[in-house]
Short mmCIF file of C-alpha atoms in Angstrom, two decimals:
data_model
loop_
_atom_site.label_atom_id
_atom_site.label_comp_id
_atom_site.label_asym_id
_atom_site.label_seq_id
_atom_site.Cartn_x
_atom_site.Cartn_y
_atom_site.Cartn_z
CA MET A 202 -8.37 -39.02 -51.36
CA THR A 203 -8.91 -35.16 -52.17
CA TYR A 204 -7.19 -33.92 -54.80
CA LEU A 205 -6.51 -30.42 -55.31
CA ALA A 206 -7.95 -27.81 -57.95
CA PRO A 207 -5.98 -27.97 -61.46
CA ARG A 208 -3.42 -25.10 -61.51
CA GLN A 209 -4.54 -23.70 -58.17
CA GLY A 210 -1.25 -21.51 -57.86
CA LEU A 211 -1.85 -20.04 -61.18
CA PHE A 212 -4.71 -18.91 -60.34
CA ALA A 213 -3.68 -17.33 -56.63
CA ILE A 214 -1.18 -15.54 -58.89
CA ILE A 215 -3.77 -14.28 -61.43
CA LEU A 216 -5.70 -12.66 -57.91
CA LEU A 217 -2.73 -11.18 -57.03
CA VAL A 218 -2.01 -9.14 -59.66
CA SER A 219 -5.89 -8.20 -60.03
CA PHE A 220 -5.45 -7.03 -56.40
CA CYS A 221 -2.22 -5.23 -57.07
CA LEU A 222 -3.75 -3.66 -60.18
CA GLN A 223 -7.16 -2.44 -58.15
CA THR A 224 -4.96 -1.05 -55.75
CA LEU A 225 -2.96 0.88 -58.37
CA LEU A 226 -5.87 2.20 -59.94
CA LEU A 227 -7.50 3.34 -56.65
CA VAL A 228 -4.22 5.17 -55.56
CA ILE A 229 -4.18 6.80 -59.30
CA SER A 230 -8.04 7.70 -59.27
CA THR A 231 -7.53 9.41 -56.00
CA ASP A 232 -4.57 10.86 -56.20
CA GLN A 233 -6.30 12.83 -59.27
CA GLN A 234 -9.36 13.64 -57.46
CA LEU A 235 -7.06 14.95 -54.85
CA SER A 236 -4.98 17.07 -57.09
CA LYS A 237 -8.26 18.51 -58.49
CA SER A 238 -9.75 19.88 -55.34
CA ARG A 239 -6.46 20.85 -53.82
CA ALA A 240 -5.77 22.95 -56.60
CA LEU A 241 -9.45 24.65 -56.79
CA LYS A 242 -8.93 25.29 -53.02
CA GLY A 243 -5.28 26.72 -53.42
CA GLU A 244 -6.57 29.10 -55.78
CA GLN A 245 -9.77 30.36 -53.64
CA MET A 246 -6.90 30.73 -50.90
CA VAL A 247 -4.54 33.02 -52.81
CA ALA A 248 -7.57 34.89 -54.40
CA GLN A 249 -8.56 35.44 -50.45
CA LEU A 250 -5.18 36.05 -49.34
CA ILE A 251 -4.39 38.96 -51.67
CA ASP A 252 -7.71 40.43 -51.09
CA GLU A 253 -6.85 40.58 -47.15
CA SER A 254 -3.30 41.73 -47.67
CA ARG A 255 -3.48 44.42 -50.79
CA LEU A 256 -3.08 47.30 -47.95
CA SER A 257 -0.47 46.24 -46.36
CA LEU A 258 1.13 44.65 -49.71
CA GLU A 259 1.10 48.45 -50.94
CA ASN A 260 2.52 49.81 -47.55
CA LYS A 261 4.99 46.83 -47.38
CA ASP A 262 4.05 45.97 -44.09
CA ARG A 263 5.67 42.99 -43.43
CA VAL A 264 4.37 42.69 -39.72
CA SER A 265 0.75 42.71 -41.19
CA LEU A 266 1.53 40.17 -44.11
CA SER A 267 3.12 37.78 -41.86
CA VAL A 268 0.06 37.63 -39.33
CA ILE A 269 -2.04 37.20 -42.34
CA ALA A 270 0.14 34.40 -43.93
CA ASN A 271 0.39 32.90 -41.04
CA ARG A 272 -3.39 32.08 -40.92
CA TYR A 273 -3.01 30.48 -44.15
CA THR A 274 -0.15 28.07 -43.29
CA SER A 275 -2.00 26.63 -40.38
CA GLU A 276 -4.07 24.50 -43.27
CA GLN A 277 -2.92 21.24 -43.13
CA ASP A 278 -2.43 21.28 -47.23
CA VAL A 279 -0.37 24.71 -47.28
CA THR A 280 3.30 24.29 -46.61
CA ARG A 281 4.80 27.60 -47.88
CA ILE A 282 3.54 31.10 -48.52
CA LEU A 283 5.67 33.70 -50.58
CA ILE A 284 5.01 37.41 -50.44
CA LYS A 285 6.90 39.26 -52.81
CA ASP A 286 6.62 43.37 -53.79
CA ASN A 287 6.26 44.43 -57.27
CA THR A 288 10.17 44.95 -57.43
CA ASP A 289 10.68 41.15 -56.97
CA GLU A 290 11.72 41.13 -53.87
CA ILE A 291 10.72 38.68 -50.73
CA LEU A 292 8.59 40.54 -48.11
CA VAL A 293 7.48 37.93 -46.31
CA PRO A 294 8.60 33.78 -46.80
CA VAL A 295 6.37 31.54 -44.28
CA GLY A 296 6.04 27.94 -44.12
CA ASN A 297 8.94 24.77 -44.72
CA ALA A 298 8.46 23.92 -48.40
CA PRO A 299 12.20 23.36 -48.83
CA MET A 300 11.75 20.43 -47.08
CA GLN A 301 8.50 19.02 -48.84
CA GLN A 302 7.56 18.73 -52.44
CA GLY A 303 4.47 20.50 -53.80
CA ASP A 304 2.37 22.26 -56.18
CA THR A 305 2.72 25.78 -56.12
CA ILE A 306 0.18 28.45 -57.42
CA ARG A 307 1.20 31.89 -58.31
CA GLN A 308 -0.91 35.41 -58.66
CA ILE A 309 -0.10 38.80 -59.58
CA ALA A 310 -1.59 41.38 -56.81
CA THR A 311 -2.62 44.39 -58.85
CA ASN A 312 -4.58 47.71 -57.20
CA GLY A 313 -6.49 48.86 -60.00
CA ASP A 314 -3.99 48.80 -62.90
CA ALA A 315 -1.02 49.04 -60.59
CA VAL A 316 1.03 45.82 -60.05
CA ILE A 317 1.89 45.89 -56.11
CA GLY A 318 3.40 42.31 -55.83
CA SER A 319 2.65 38.70 -56.20
CA VAL A 320 1.87 35.89 -53.70
CA ALA A 321 3.08 32.17 -54.21
CA LEU A 322 1.42 29.39 -52.05
CA THR A 323 2.58 25.51 -52.38
CA LEU A 324 0.62 22.77 -51.64
CA LYS A 325 1.83 19.50 -50.28
CA ASP A 326 1.81 16.49 -52.17
CA VAL A 327 -0.20 13.74 -50.78
CA SER A 328 1.66 10.73 -51.13
CA LYS A 329 0.72 7.39 -52.16
CA GLY A 330 1.03 5.84 -48.30
CA GLU A 331 -1.34 8.28 -47.27
CA ILE A 332 -3.74 7.36 -50.11
CA ILE A 333 -4.04 3.92 -49.07
CA THR A 334 -4.03 4.85 -45.20
CA MET A 335 -7.48 6.83 -46.24
CA GLN A 336 -8.70 4.12 -48.00
CA TRP A 337 -7.93 1.13 -45.98
CA PRO A 338 -11.42 -0.53 -45.70
CA PHE A 339 -11.31 -0.41 -49.42
CA VAL A 340 -7.80 -1.70 -49.54
CA ILE A 341 -8.69 -4.60 -46.90
CA GLY A 342 -11.73 -5.47 -48.63
CA THR A 343 -10.77 -6.36 -51.90
CA MET A 344 -7.70 -8.42 -50.15
CA LEU A 345 -10.39 -10.77 -48.52
CA LEU A 346 -12.36 -10.70 -51.56
CA HIS A 347 -9.58 -12.48 -53.75
CA LEU A 348 -8.84 -14.80 -50.66
CA LEU A 349 -12.15 -15.46 -50.55
CA LEU A 350 -12.02 -16.40 -54.42
CA TRP A 351 -9.38 -18.49 -54.04
CA LEU A 352 -10.97 -20.60 -51.60
CA ILE A 353 -13.68 -21.15 -53.32
CA TYR A 354 -12.13 -21.77 -56.57
CA GLY A 355 -10.11 -24.83 -54.89
CA TYR A 356 -13.05 -26.04 -53.42
CA LEU A 357 -15.52 -26.06 -56.31
CA ALA A 358 -12.50 -26.82 -58.95
CA ARG A 359 -11.13 -30.14 -57.51
CA PRO A 360 -11.94 -33.24 -59.28
CA THR A 361 -14.73 -35.51 -58.16
CA LYS A 362 -14.85 -39.07 -57.92
CA GLU A 363 -16.83 -39.32 -61.85
CA GLN A 364 -14.28 -37.29 -63.56
CA ILE A 365 -10.98 -39.20 -61.90
CA SER A 366 -12.73 -42.46 -62.73
CA ALA A 367 -13.17 -41.25 -66.45
CA LEU A 368 -10.01 -40.29 -66.39
CA SER A 369 -8.55 -43.19 -65.57
CA ARG A 370 -10.40 -45.31 -67.93
CA SER A 371 -9.42 -42.98 -70.45
CA ILE A 372 -5.22 -43.75 -69.35
CA GLN A 373 -6.41 -47.68 -69.53
CA GLU A 374 -7.90 -47.15 -73.37
CA LEU A 375 -5.14 -45.13 -74.24
CA TYR A 376 -2.73 -47.51 -72.98
CA ARG A 377 -4.41 -50.71 -74.17
CA GLU A 378 -4.63 -49.03 -77.64
CA GLN A 379 -0.93 -48.65 -78.01
CA TYR A 380 -0.26 -52.28 -76.58
CA ASN A 381 -3.04 -53.45 -79.43
CA GLN A 382 -0.71 -51.57 -82.01
CA VAL A 383 2.39 -52.94 -80.87
CA ASP A 384 0.62 -56.61 -80.74
CA GLN A 385 -0.41 -55.93 -84.43
CA ARG A 386 2.79 -54.94 -85.65
CA GLY A 387 4.21 -58.24 -84.43
CA TYR A 388 1.55 -60.49 -85.80
CA ASN A 389 1.91 -58.85 -89.18
CA ARG A 390 5.70 -59.58 -89.41
CA ASP A 391 4.71 -63.09 -88.55
CA LEU A 392 2.46 -63.26 -90.68
CA GLU A 393 4.67 -61.97 -93.24
CA ARG A 394 7.96 -65.01 -92.13
CA ARG A 395 5.00 -67.49 -92.64
CA THR A 396 3.79 -66.25 -96.31
CA ASP A 397 7.44 -66.27 -97.10
CA THR A 398 7.95 -69.78 -95.83
CA ASN A 399 4.96 -71.25 -97.59
CA SER A 400 5.77 -69.64 -100.98
CA LYS A 401 8.96 -71.62 -100.65
CA ALA A 402 7.68 -74.68 -99.59
CA SER A 403 4.86 -74.93 -102.44
CA SER A 404 7.64 -74.03 -104.91
CA ALA A 405 9.46 -77.31 -104.03
CA ALA A 406 6.45 -80.01 -103.48
CA PRO A 407 3.28 -80.56 -104.75
CA GLU A 408 -0.21 -79.29 -103.75
CA GLN A 409 -0.73 -82.41 -100.93
CA ALA A 410 2.45 -81.84 -99.64
CA LEU A 411 2.42 -77.85 -99.35
CA THR A 412 -0.60 -78.54 -96.86
CA GLU A 413 0.95 -80.89 -94.85
CA ASP A 414 4.20 -78.71 -95.15
CA THR A 415 2.48 -75.61 -94.25
CA THR A 416 0.56 -77.51 -91.24
CA ASN A 417 3.70 -78.67 -90.12
CA THR A 418 5.34 -75.19 -90.21
CA ARG A 419 2.51 -73.60 -88.67
CA THR A 420 2.67 -76.16 -85.78
CA PHE A 421 6.93 -75.91 -85.39
CA ASN A 422 6.44 -72.14 -85.34
CA VAL A 423 3.73 -72.40 -82.77
CA HIS A 424 6.04 -74.81 -80.90
CA ASN A 425 9.10 -72.45 -81.56
CA GLU A 426 7.65 -69.16 -80.25
CA VAL A 427 6.14 -71.17 -76.99
CA ASN A 428 9.56 -72.34 -76.43
CA GLU A 429 10.85 -68.92 -77.16
CA TYR A 430 8.62 -67.42 -74.64
CA LEU A 431 9.20 -69.78 -71.54
CA ARG A 432 13.22 -69.35 -72.54
CA THR A 433 12.71 -65.43 -72.39
CA GLN A 434 11.05 -65.70 -68.92
CA GLN A 435 13.17 -68.03 -67.52
CA ASN A 436 16.28 -65.81 -68.40
CA GLN A 437 14.64 -62.62 -67.33
CA GLY A 438 13.63 -64.25 -64.20
CA VAL A 439 17.38 -65.32 -63.72
CA ASN A 440 18.25 -62.24 -64.80
CA ASP A 441 16.21 -60.44 -62.52
CA GLU A 442 17.76 -63.02 -59.64
CA ALA A 443 21.39 -62.34 -60.21
CA SER A 444 20.89 -58.47 -60.05
CA SER A 445 19.20 -58.69 -56.54
CA LEU A 446 21.77 -60.77 -55.45
CA THR A 447 24.64 -58.18 -56.96
CA THR A 448 22.84 -55.61 -55.54
CA THR A 449 22.31 -57.54 -52.03
CA THR A 450 26.16 -58.19 -51.95
CA GLU A 451 27.12 -54.81 -53.33
CA ASP A 452 25.15 -53.53 -50.22
CA SER A 453 26.61 -55.80 -47.63
CA VAL A 454 30.12 -54.72 -49.33
CA VAL A 455 29.16 -51.45 -48.95
CA ASP A 456 27.41 -51.97 -45.02
CA THR A 457 30.87 -53.74 -44.07
CA ALA A 458 32.93 -51.76 -45.39
CA ALA A 459 31.08 -48.59 -43.87
CA ILE A 460 31.10 -50.57 -40.66
CA SER A 461 34.94 -51.34 -40.94
CA ASP A 462 35.69 -47.59 -41.13
CA ALA A 463 33.50 -46.74 -38.28
CA GLN A 464 35.40 -48.81 -36.22
CA PRO A 465 38.71 -46.96 -36.54
CA SER A 466 37.32 -43.88 -36.27
CA SER A 467 35.38 -44.51 -33.22
CA HIS A 468 38.14 -46.12 -31.76
CA ALA A 469 39.97 -43.10 -32.91
CA ALA A 470 37.75 -40.65 -31.29
CA LYS A 471 37.98 -43.34 -28.14
CA LEU A 472 41.34 -42.76 -27.67
CA SER A 473 41.12 -38.90 -28.95
CA ALA A 474 38.49 -38.57 -26.15
CA THR A 475 40.31 -40.70 -22.86
CA ARG A 476 43.91 -38.77 -24.01
CA ASN A 477 45.68 -37.36 -20.74
CA VAL A 478 46.32 -33.22 -21.25
CA ASP A 479 49.77 -32.46 -20.17
CA SER A 480 50.58 -29.75 -22.59
CA VAL A 481 48.85 -27.49 -25.03
CA ARG A 482 49.67 -25.25 -28.02
CA VAL A 483 48.07 -21.78 -28.42
CA GLN A 484 47.83 -21.04 -32.27
CA ILE A 485 47.57 -17.16 -32.66
CA VAL A 486 46.87 -16.45 -36.54
CA PHE A 487 46.36 -13.13 -38.77
CA HIS A 488 42.73 -12.89 -39.88
CA ASP A 489 44.43 -11.80 -43.68
CA GLU A 490 41.64 -11.92 -46.10
CA PHE A 491 43.58 -10.12 -48.86
CA ASN A 492 47.22 -11.06 -48.11
CA MET A 493 48.19 -7.12 -46.72
CA LEU A 494 51.16 -8.39 -44.96
CA GLU A 495 52.59 -10.09 -47.86
CA ARG A 496 52.65 -7.03 -49.53
CA LEU A 497 53.78 -4.54 -46.77
CA ALA A 498 57.19 -3.32 -46.99
CA PRO A 499 59.62 -5.00 -44.61
CA ALA A 500 60.19 -1.46 -43.01
CA GLN A 501 56.78 -1.73 -41.46
CA ARG A 502 56.10 -5.26 -41.70
CA LEU A 503 59.67 -6.20 -39.14
CA PRO A 504 58.23 -3.56 -36.79
CA TYR A 505 54.62 -4.48 -36.48
CA LEU A 506 55.60 -8.40 -36.03
CA ALA A 507 58.32 -7.06 -33.39
CA LEU A 508 55.15 -5.42 -31.35
CA CYS A 509 52.96 -8.28 -31.75
CA THR A 510 55.85 -10.30 -30.40
CA GLN A 511 56.35 -8.28 -27.40
CA LEU A 512 52.58 -8.15 -26.49
CA LEU A 513 52.26 -11.61 -26.89
CA ASN A 514 55.31 -12.45 -24.12
CA GLN A 515 53.89 -10.08 -22.16
CA ALA A 516 50.63 -11.41 -22.13
CA VAL A 517 52.07 -14.60 -21.20
CA THR A 518 53.93 -13.74 -18.48
CA GLU A 519 51.30 -11.46 -16.56
CA LEU A 520 48.87 -14.80 -16.87
CA LEU A 521 50.94 -17.34 -15.75
CA LYS A 522 51.38 -15.05 -12.36
CA GLN A 523 47.65 -15.84 -11.45
CA PRO A 524 47.33 -18.30 -8.77
CA LEU A 525 44.61 -20.04 -10.42
CA LEU A 526 47.32 -21.05 -12.96
CA LEU A 527 49.85 -22.20 -10.57
CA GLY A 528 51.88 -25.13 -12.01
CA VAL A 529 51.51 -23.90 -15.76
CA SER A 530 54.58 -22.63 -17.21
CA ALA A 531 55.66 -22.02 -21.05
CA THR A 532 58.46 -24.36 -22.68
CA ASN A 533 58.80 -21.90 -25.47
CA GLU A 534 59.37 -18.11 -26.48
CA ALA A 535 56.39 -16.89 -28.85
CA ARG A 536 57.79 -15.03 -31.81
CA PHE A 537 55.16 -14.20 -34.83
CA GLU A 538 56.36 -14.76 -38.51
CA ASP A 539 54.20 -14.31 -41.08
CA ASP A 540 51.87 -17.03 -40.67
CA GLY A 541 51.44 -16.02 -36.69
CA ALA A 542 52.95 -17.53 -33.62
CA SER A 543 52.41 -20.17 -31.17
CA VAL A 544 52.77 -20.45 -27.35
CA ILE A 545 53.39 -23.95 -25.55
CA LEU A 546 52.24 -24.46 -22.13
CA LYS A 547 53.15 -27.60 -20.25
CA ALA A 548 51.74 -28.86 -16.89
CA ASP A 549 54.13 -29.06 -14.16
CA ASN A 550 52.23 -31.12 -11.89
CA SER A 551 48.42 -33.27 -12.29
CA HIS A 552 46.75 -30.53 -10.53
CA ALA A 553 48.00 -27.67 -13.09
CA LYS A 554 44.82 -26.19 -15.32
CA VAL A 555 47.08 -26.25 -18.57
CA ALA A 556 43.88 -26.39 -20.80
CA LEU A 557 42.17 -23.48 -19.15
CA ALA A 558 45.34 -21.54 -19.02
CA GLY A 559 45.56 -21.88 -22.93
CA VAL A 560 42.23 -20.82 -23.45
CA MET A 561 42.79 -17.74 -21.16
CA LEU A 562 45.74 -16.94 -22.73
CA ALA A 563 44.43 -17.43 -26.39
CA LYS A 564 41.26 -14.92 -25.12
CA LEU A 565 43.62 -12.50 -23.40
CA TYR A 566 45.84 -11.93 -27.06
CA LEU A 567 42.74 -11.55 -28.66
CA MET A 568 41.38 -8.31 -26.28
CA LEU A 569 44.81 -6.94 -26.44
CA ASN A 570 45.02 -7.13 -30.12
CA LYS A 571 42.01 -5.84 -30.66
CA ILE A 572 42.86 -2.91 -28.47
CA ILE A 573 46.24 -2.40 -30.24
CA HIS A 574 44.24 -2.99 -33.99
CA ASP A 575 41.58 -0.02 -33.13
CA LYS A 576 44.38 1.81 -32.08
CA HIS A 577 46.45 1.52 -35.15
CA ILE A 578 43.84 1.98 -37.15
CA GLU A 579 42.37 5.17 -35.64
CA LEU A 580 45.72 6.89 -36.25
CA SER A 581 45.33 5.34 -39.50
CA ARG A 582 48.65 2.65 -39.28
CA PHE A 583 48.58 -1.14 -40.49
CA ALA A 584 47.25 -3.55 -38.22
CA LEU A 585 45.59 -6.90 -38.52
CA PRO A 586 43.02 -8.75 -36.89
CA ALA A 587 43.41 -12.08 -35.27
CA LYS A 588 42.03 -15.13 -34.23
CA ALA A 589 43.36 -17.95 -31.91
CA GLY A 590 43.10 -22.04 -31.22
CA VAL A 591 43.74 -24.11 -28.72
CA SER A 592 44.90 -27.82 -29.13
CA ASP A 593 46.89 -30.58 -27.31
CA GLU A 594 49.89 -31.20 -29.43
CA ALA A 595 48.17 -34.29 -30.98
CA GLN A 596 45.77 -32.24 -32.81
CA ALA A 597 47.78 -29.20 -33.20
CA GLU A 598 48.12 -29.64 -37.23
CA ALA A 599 44.52 -30.18 -37.43
CA MET A 600 44.07 -26.61 -35.56
CA THR A 601 46.11 -25.42 -38.12
CA HIS A 602 43.65 -26.52 -40.51
CA LEU A 603 40.78 -25.52 -39.00
CA LEU A 604 42.31 -21.89 -38.25
CA GLN A 605 42.56 -21.43 -42.14
CA SER A 606 39.72 -23.35 -43.35
CA ILE A 607 36.34 -22.11 -40.69
CA GLY A 608 38.04 -19.28 -38.51
CA LYS A 609 36.66 -16.15 -38.48
CA LYS A 610 37.85 -12.48 -36.99
CA GLU A 611 38.16 -12.47 -33.30
CA GLN A 612 37.32 -16.06 -32.83
CA LEU A 613 38.79 -18.71 -30.51
CA LEU A 614 38.54 -22.41 -31.56
CA ILE A 615 39.14 -24.67 -29.13
CA LEU A 616 40.13 -28.74 -29.96
CA LEU A 617 40.43 -30.66 -26.52
CA PRO A 618 40.15 -34.20 -25.51
CA ASN A 619 37.72 -34.66 -22.67
CA ALA A 620 39.83 -34.12 -19.64
CA GLY A 621 40.68 -30.40 -20.92
CA LEU A 622 37.38 -29.89 -21.67
CA LYS A 623 36.48 -30.34 -18.18
CA GLN A 624 39.07 -28.36 -16.94
CA ILE A 625 37.42 -25.30 -18.84
CA SER A 626 33.81 -26.32 -18.13
CA ASN A 627 33.23 -24.65 -14.84
CA HIS A 628 35.02 -21.18 -16.28
CA VAL A 629 33.79 -21.03 -19.85
CA GLN A 630 31.01 -21.66 -22.27
CA VAL A 631 31.39 -23.14 -25.98
CA HIS A 632 28.99 -23.60 -28.83
CA SER A 633 29.74 -26.41 -31.42
CA ILE A 634 30.00 -25.61 -35.33
CA MET A 635 27.26 -25.79 -37.46
CA ARG A 636 26.95 -28.23 -40.31
CA PRO A 637 30.45 -29.42 -39.76
CA THR A 638 31.70 -31.34 -42.63
CA THR A 639 34.81 -33.50 -41.00
CA VAL A 640 35.68 -34.99 -37.50
CA TYR A 641 37.71 -32.18 -36.80
CA GLU A 642 35.15 -29.59 -37.52
CA ARG A 643 32.56 -32.17 -35.17
CA GLU A 644 35.08 -32.34 -32.41
CA CYS A 645 35.59 -28.26 -32.30
CA ALA A 646 34.40 -25.86 -30.14
CA ILE A 647 34.13 -21.93 -29.97
CA PHE A 648 34.76 -20.06 -26.99
CA ASP A 649 31.24 -18.08 -26.59
CA GLY A 650 32.11 -16.56 -23.29
CA GLY A 651 33.26 -16.66 -19.53
CA ASN A 652 32.11 -16.47 -16.12
CA ASP A 653 32.18 -13.24 -14.21
CA SER A 654 35.19 -14.32 -12.17
CA LEU A 655 37.54 -15.20 -15.51
CA ILE A 656 36.41 -12.30 -17.48
CA GLN A 657 37.33 -10.33 -14.51
CA ARG A 658 40.98 -11.68 -14.01
CA LEU A 659 41.38 -11.10 -17.92
CA ALA A 660 40.56 -7.85 -17.95
CA ASP A 661 42.69 -7.60 -14.78
CA VAL A 662 45.86 -8.87 -17.13
CA ARG A 663 44.85 -7.30 -20.27
CA ASN A 664 45.23 -3.51 -17.96
CA ALA A 665 48.49 -4.67 -16.56
CA VAL A 666 50.40 -5.75 -19.83
CA LEU A 667 48.90 -2.47 -21.59
CA MET A 668 50.63 -0.26 -18.64
CA ILE A 669 53.81 -2.17 -19.24
CA GLU A 670 53.00 -1.21 -23.14
CA ASP A 671 52.95 2.24 -21.92
CA ASP A 672 55.77 2.46 -19.91
CA ASP A 673 57.79 1.12 -22.33
CA GLU A 674 56.49 3.81 -24.58
CA SER A 675 57.34 6.45 -22.82
CA SER A 676 60.70 5.24 -21.86
CA MET A 677 61.34 5.07 -25.44
#
């Protein structure tokens, strides 16, 4: 077996710190060198610029000064040149220094003893990233060197077989010494007890009887110790068997309980999977994380709920006109309350696709609500996003809990038996919940999209509902 080097992770951290410090020192030293060289270069350029522009500066010839200054701004390190006259009025500003930071070198231009103006030249700062880019061979070489050192340490510092054997012998000797110390303390206590017994016997009998009694006492104590040891081992074996038997019994009880619990649940799941779908319930609730609807004044809340109710009922009416959903009808008139609204759809014949109708209605309302929500937010009015769930009547309560616990904004949850899932399989794509914690979460599916024909139908119905909504608003 190959053992790792001791504290190899700590050594890696030390090498990482060393690499970072070397890179930092490289950047600092390079920055200082570049700063000095740029400062000398800037002073020379300013002096040369003053010599070339002295005549133009006396005459305040801005054109000539601009031509001269532009030649210097073509340098990579120069970002801005500012030429002023003797009254400190700017004659020529060249460059884009306001967008960049840098060192500025200023010098007064003179003609004899008279001051004719000043020149300010700004040099661009070299960023730390540019320095690292310039020194990339050194940085990569240092990184590879530190990695090589870590690999060499991991290979050379591994413990050898002799070291492992010596360490195991040391551990065995340590345990042996501790065991001998315990045995020695036990032997000393037995010796003290025997000494006390012998002293009592010597005070009550002659010397010969004392010798015999001492021999008998030692023999008796030895037999007692042997018998006590055997009883201890027997009791320990019985206790171990009893504990193992208890553990086995408990495990069998737990397994039996698990099997008995699993059988009803699997039986219930089978019944749920084979249940017919004659009607579905579409539940639509608001995604109200901060309970804003409860805090809203009735004068604003009631008209908003009425608008949502009207939108849902119109969506039901227009959707059930589709030939694909022939034989499906609504058994109730939906009405939005603070906790949402629900629509019950039933199949009038065995060929009606009531499950598909429920999924289409839920998705249709989510599409409509998103448009209404965005429009209200754009107009600075109150609106809430929605989420929806589709289930049969037997699992309606479970769907209510799922919408409250795991439902997200603009999300459509589906909890249907196999017959309902078969109806929507050719039109809708779904995906399961990640890391479910309950049976209902495991059986629940999330709407993930539909085929082109389904989406086109929903878009047509959505446009029809919105046209009705616009007509109602214009008539009002």
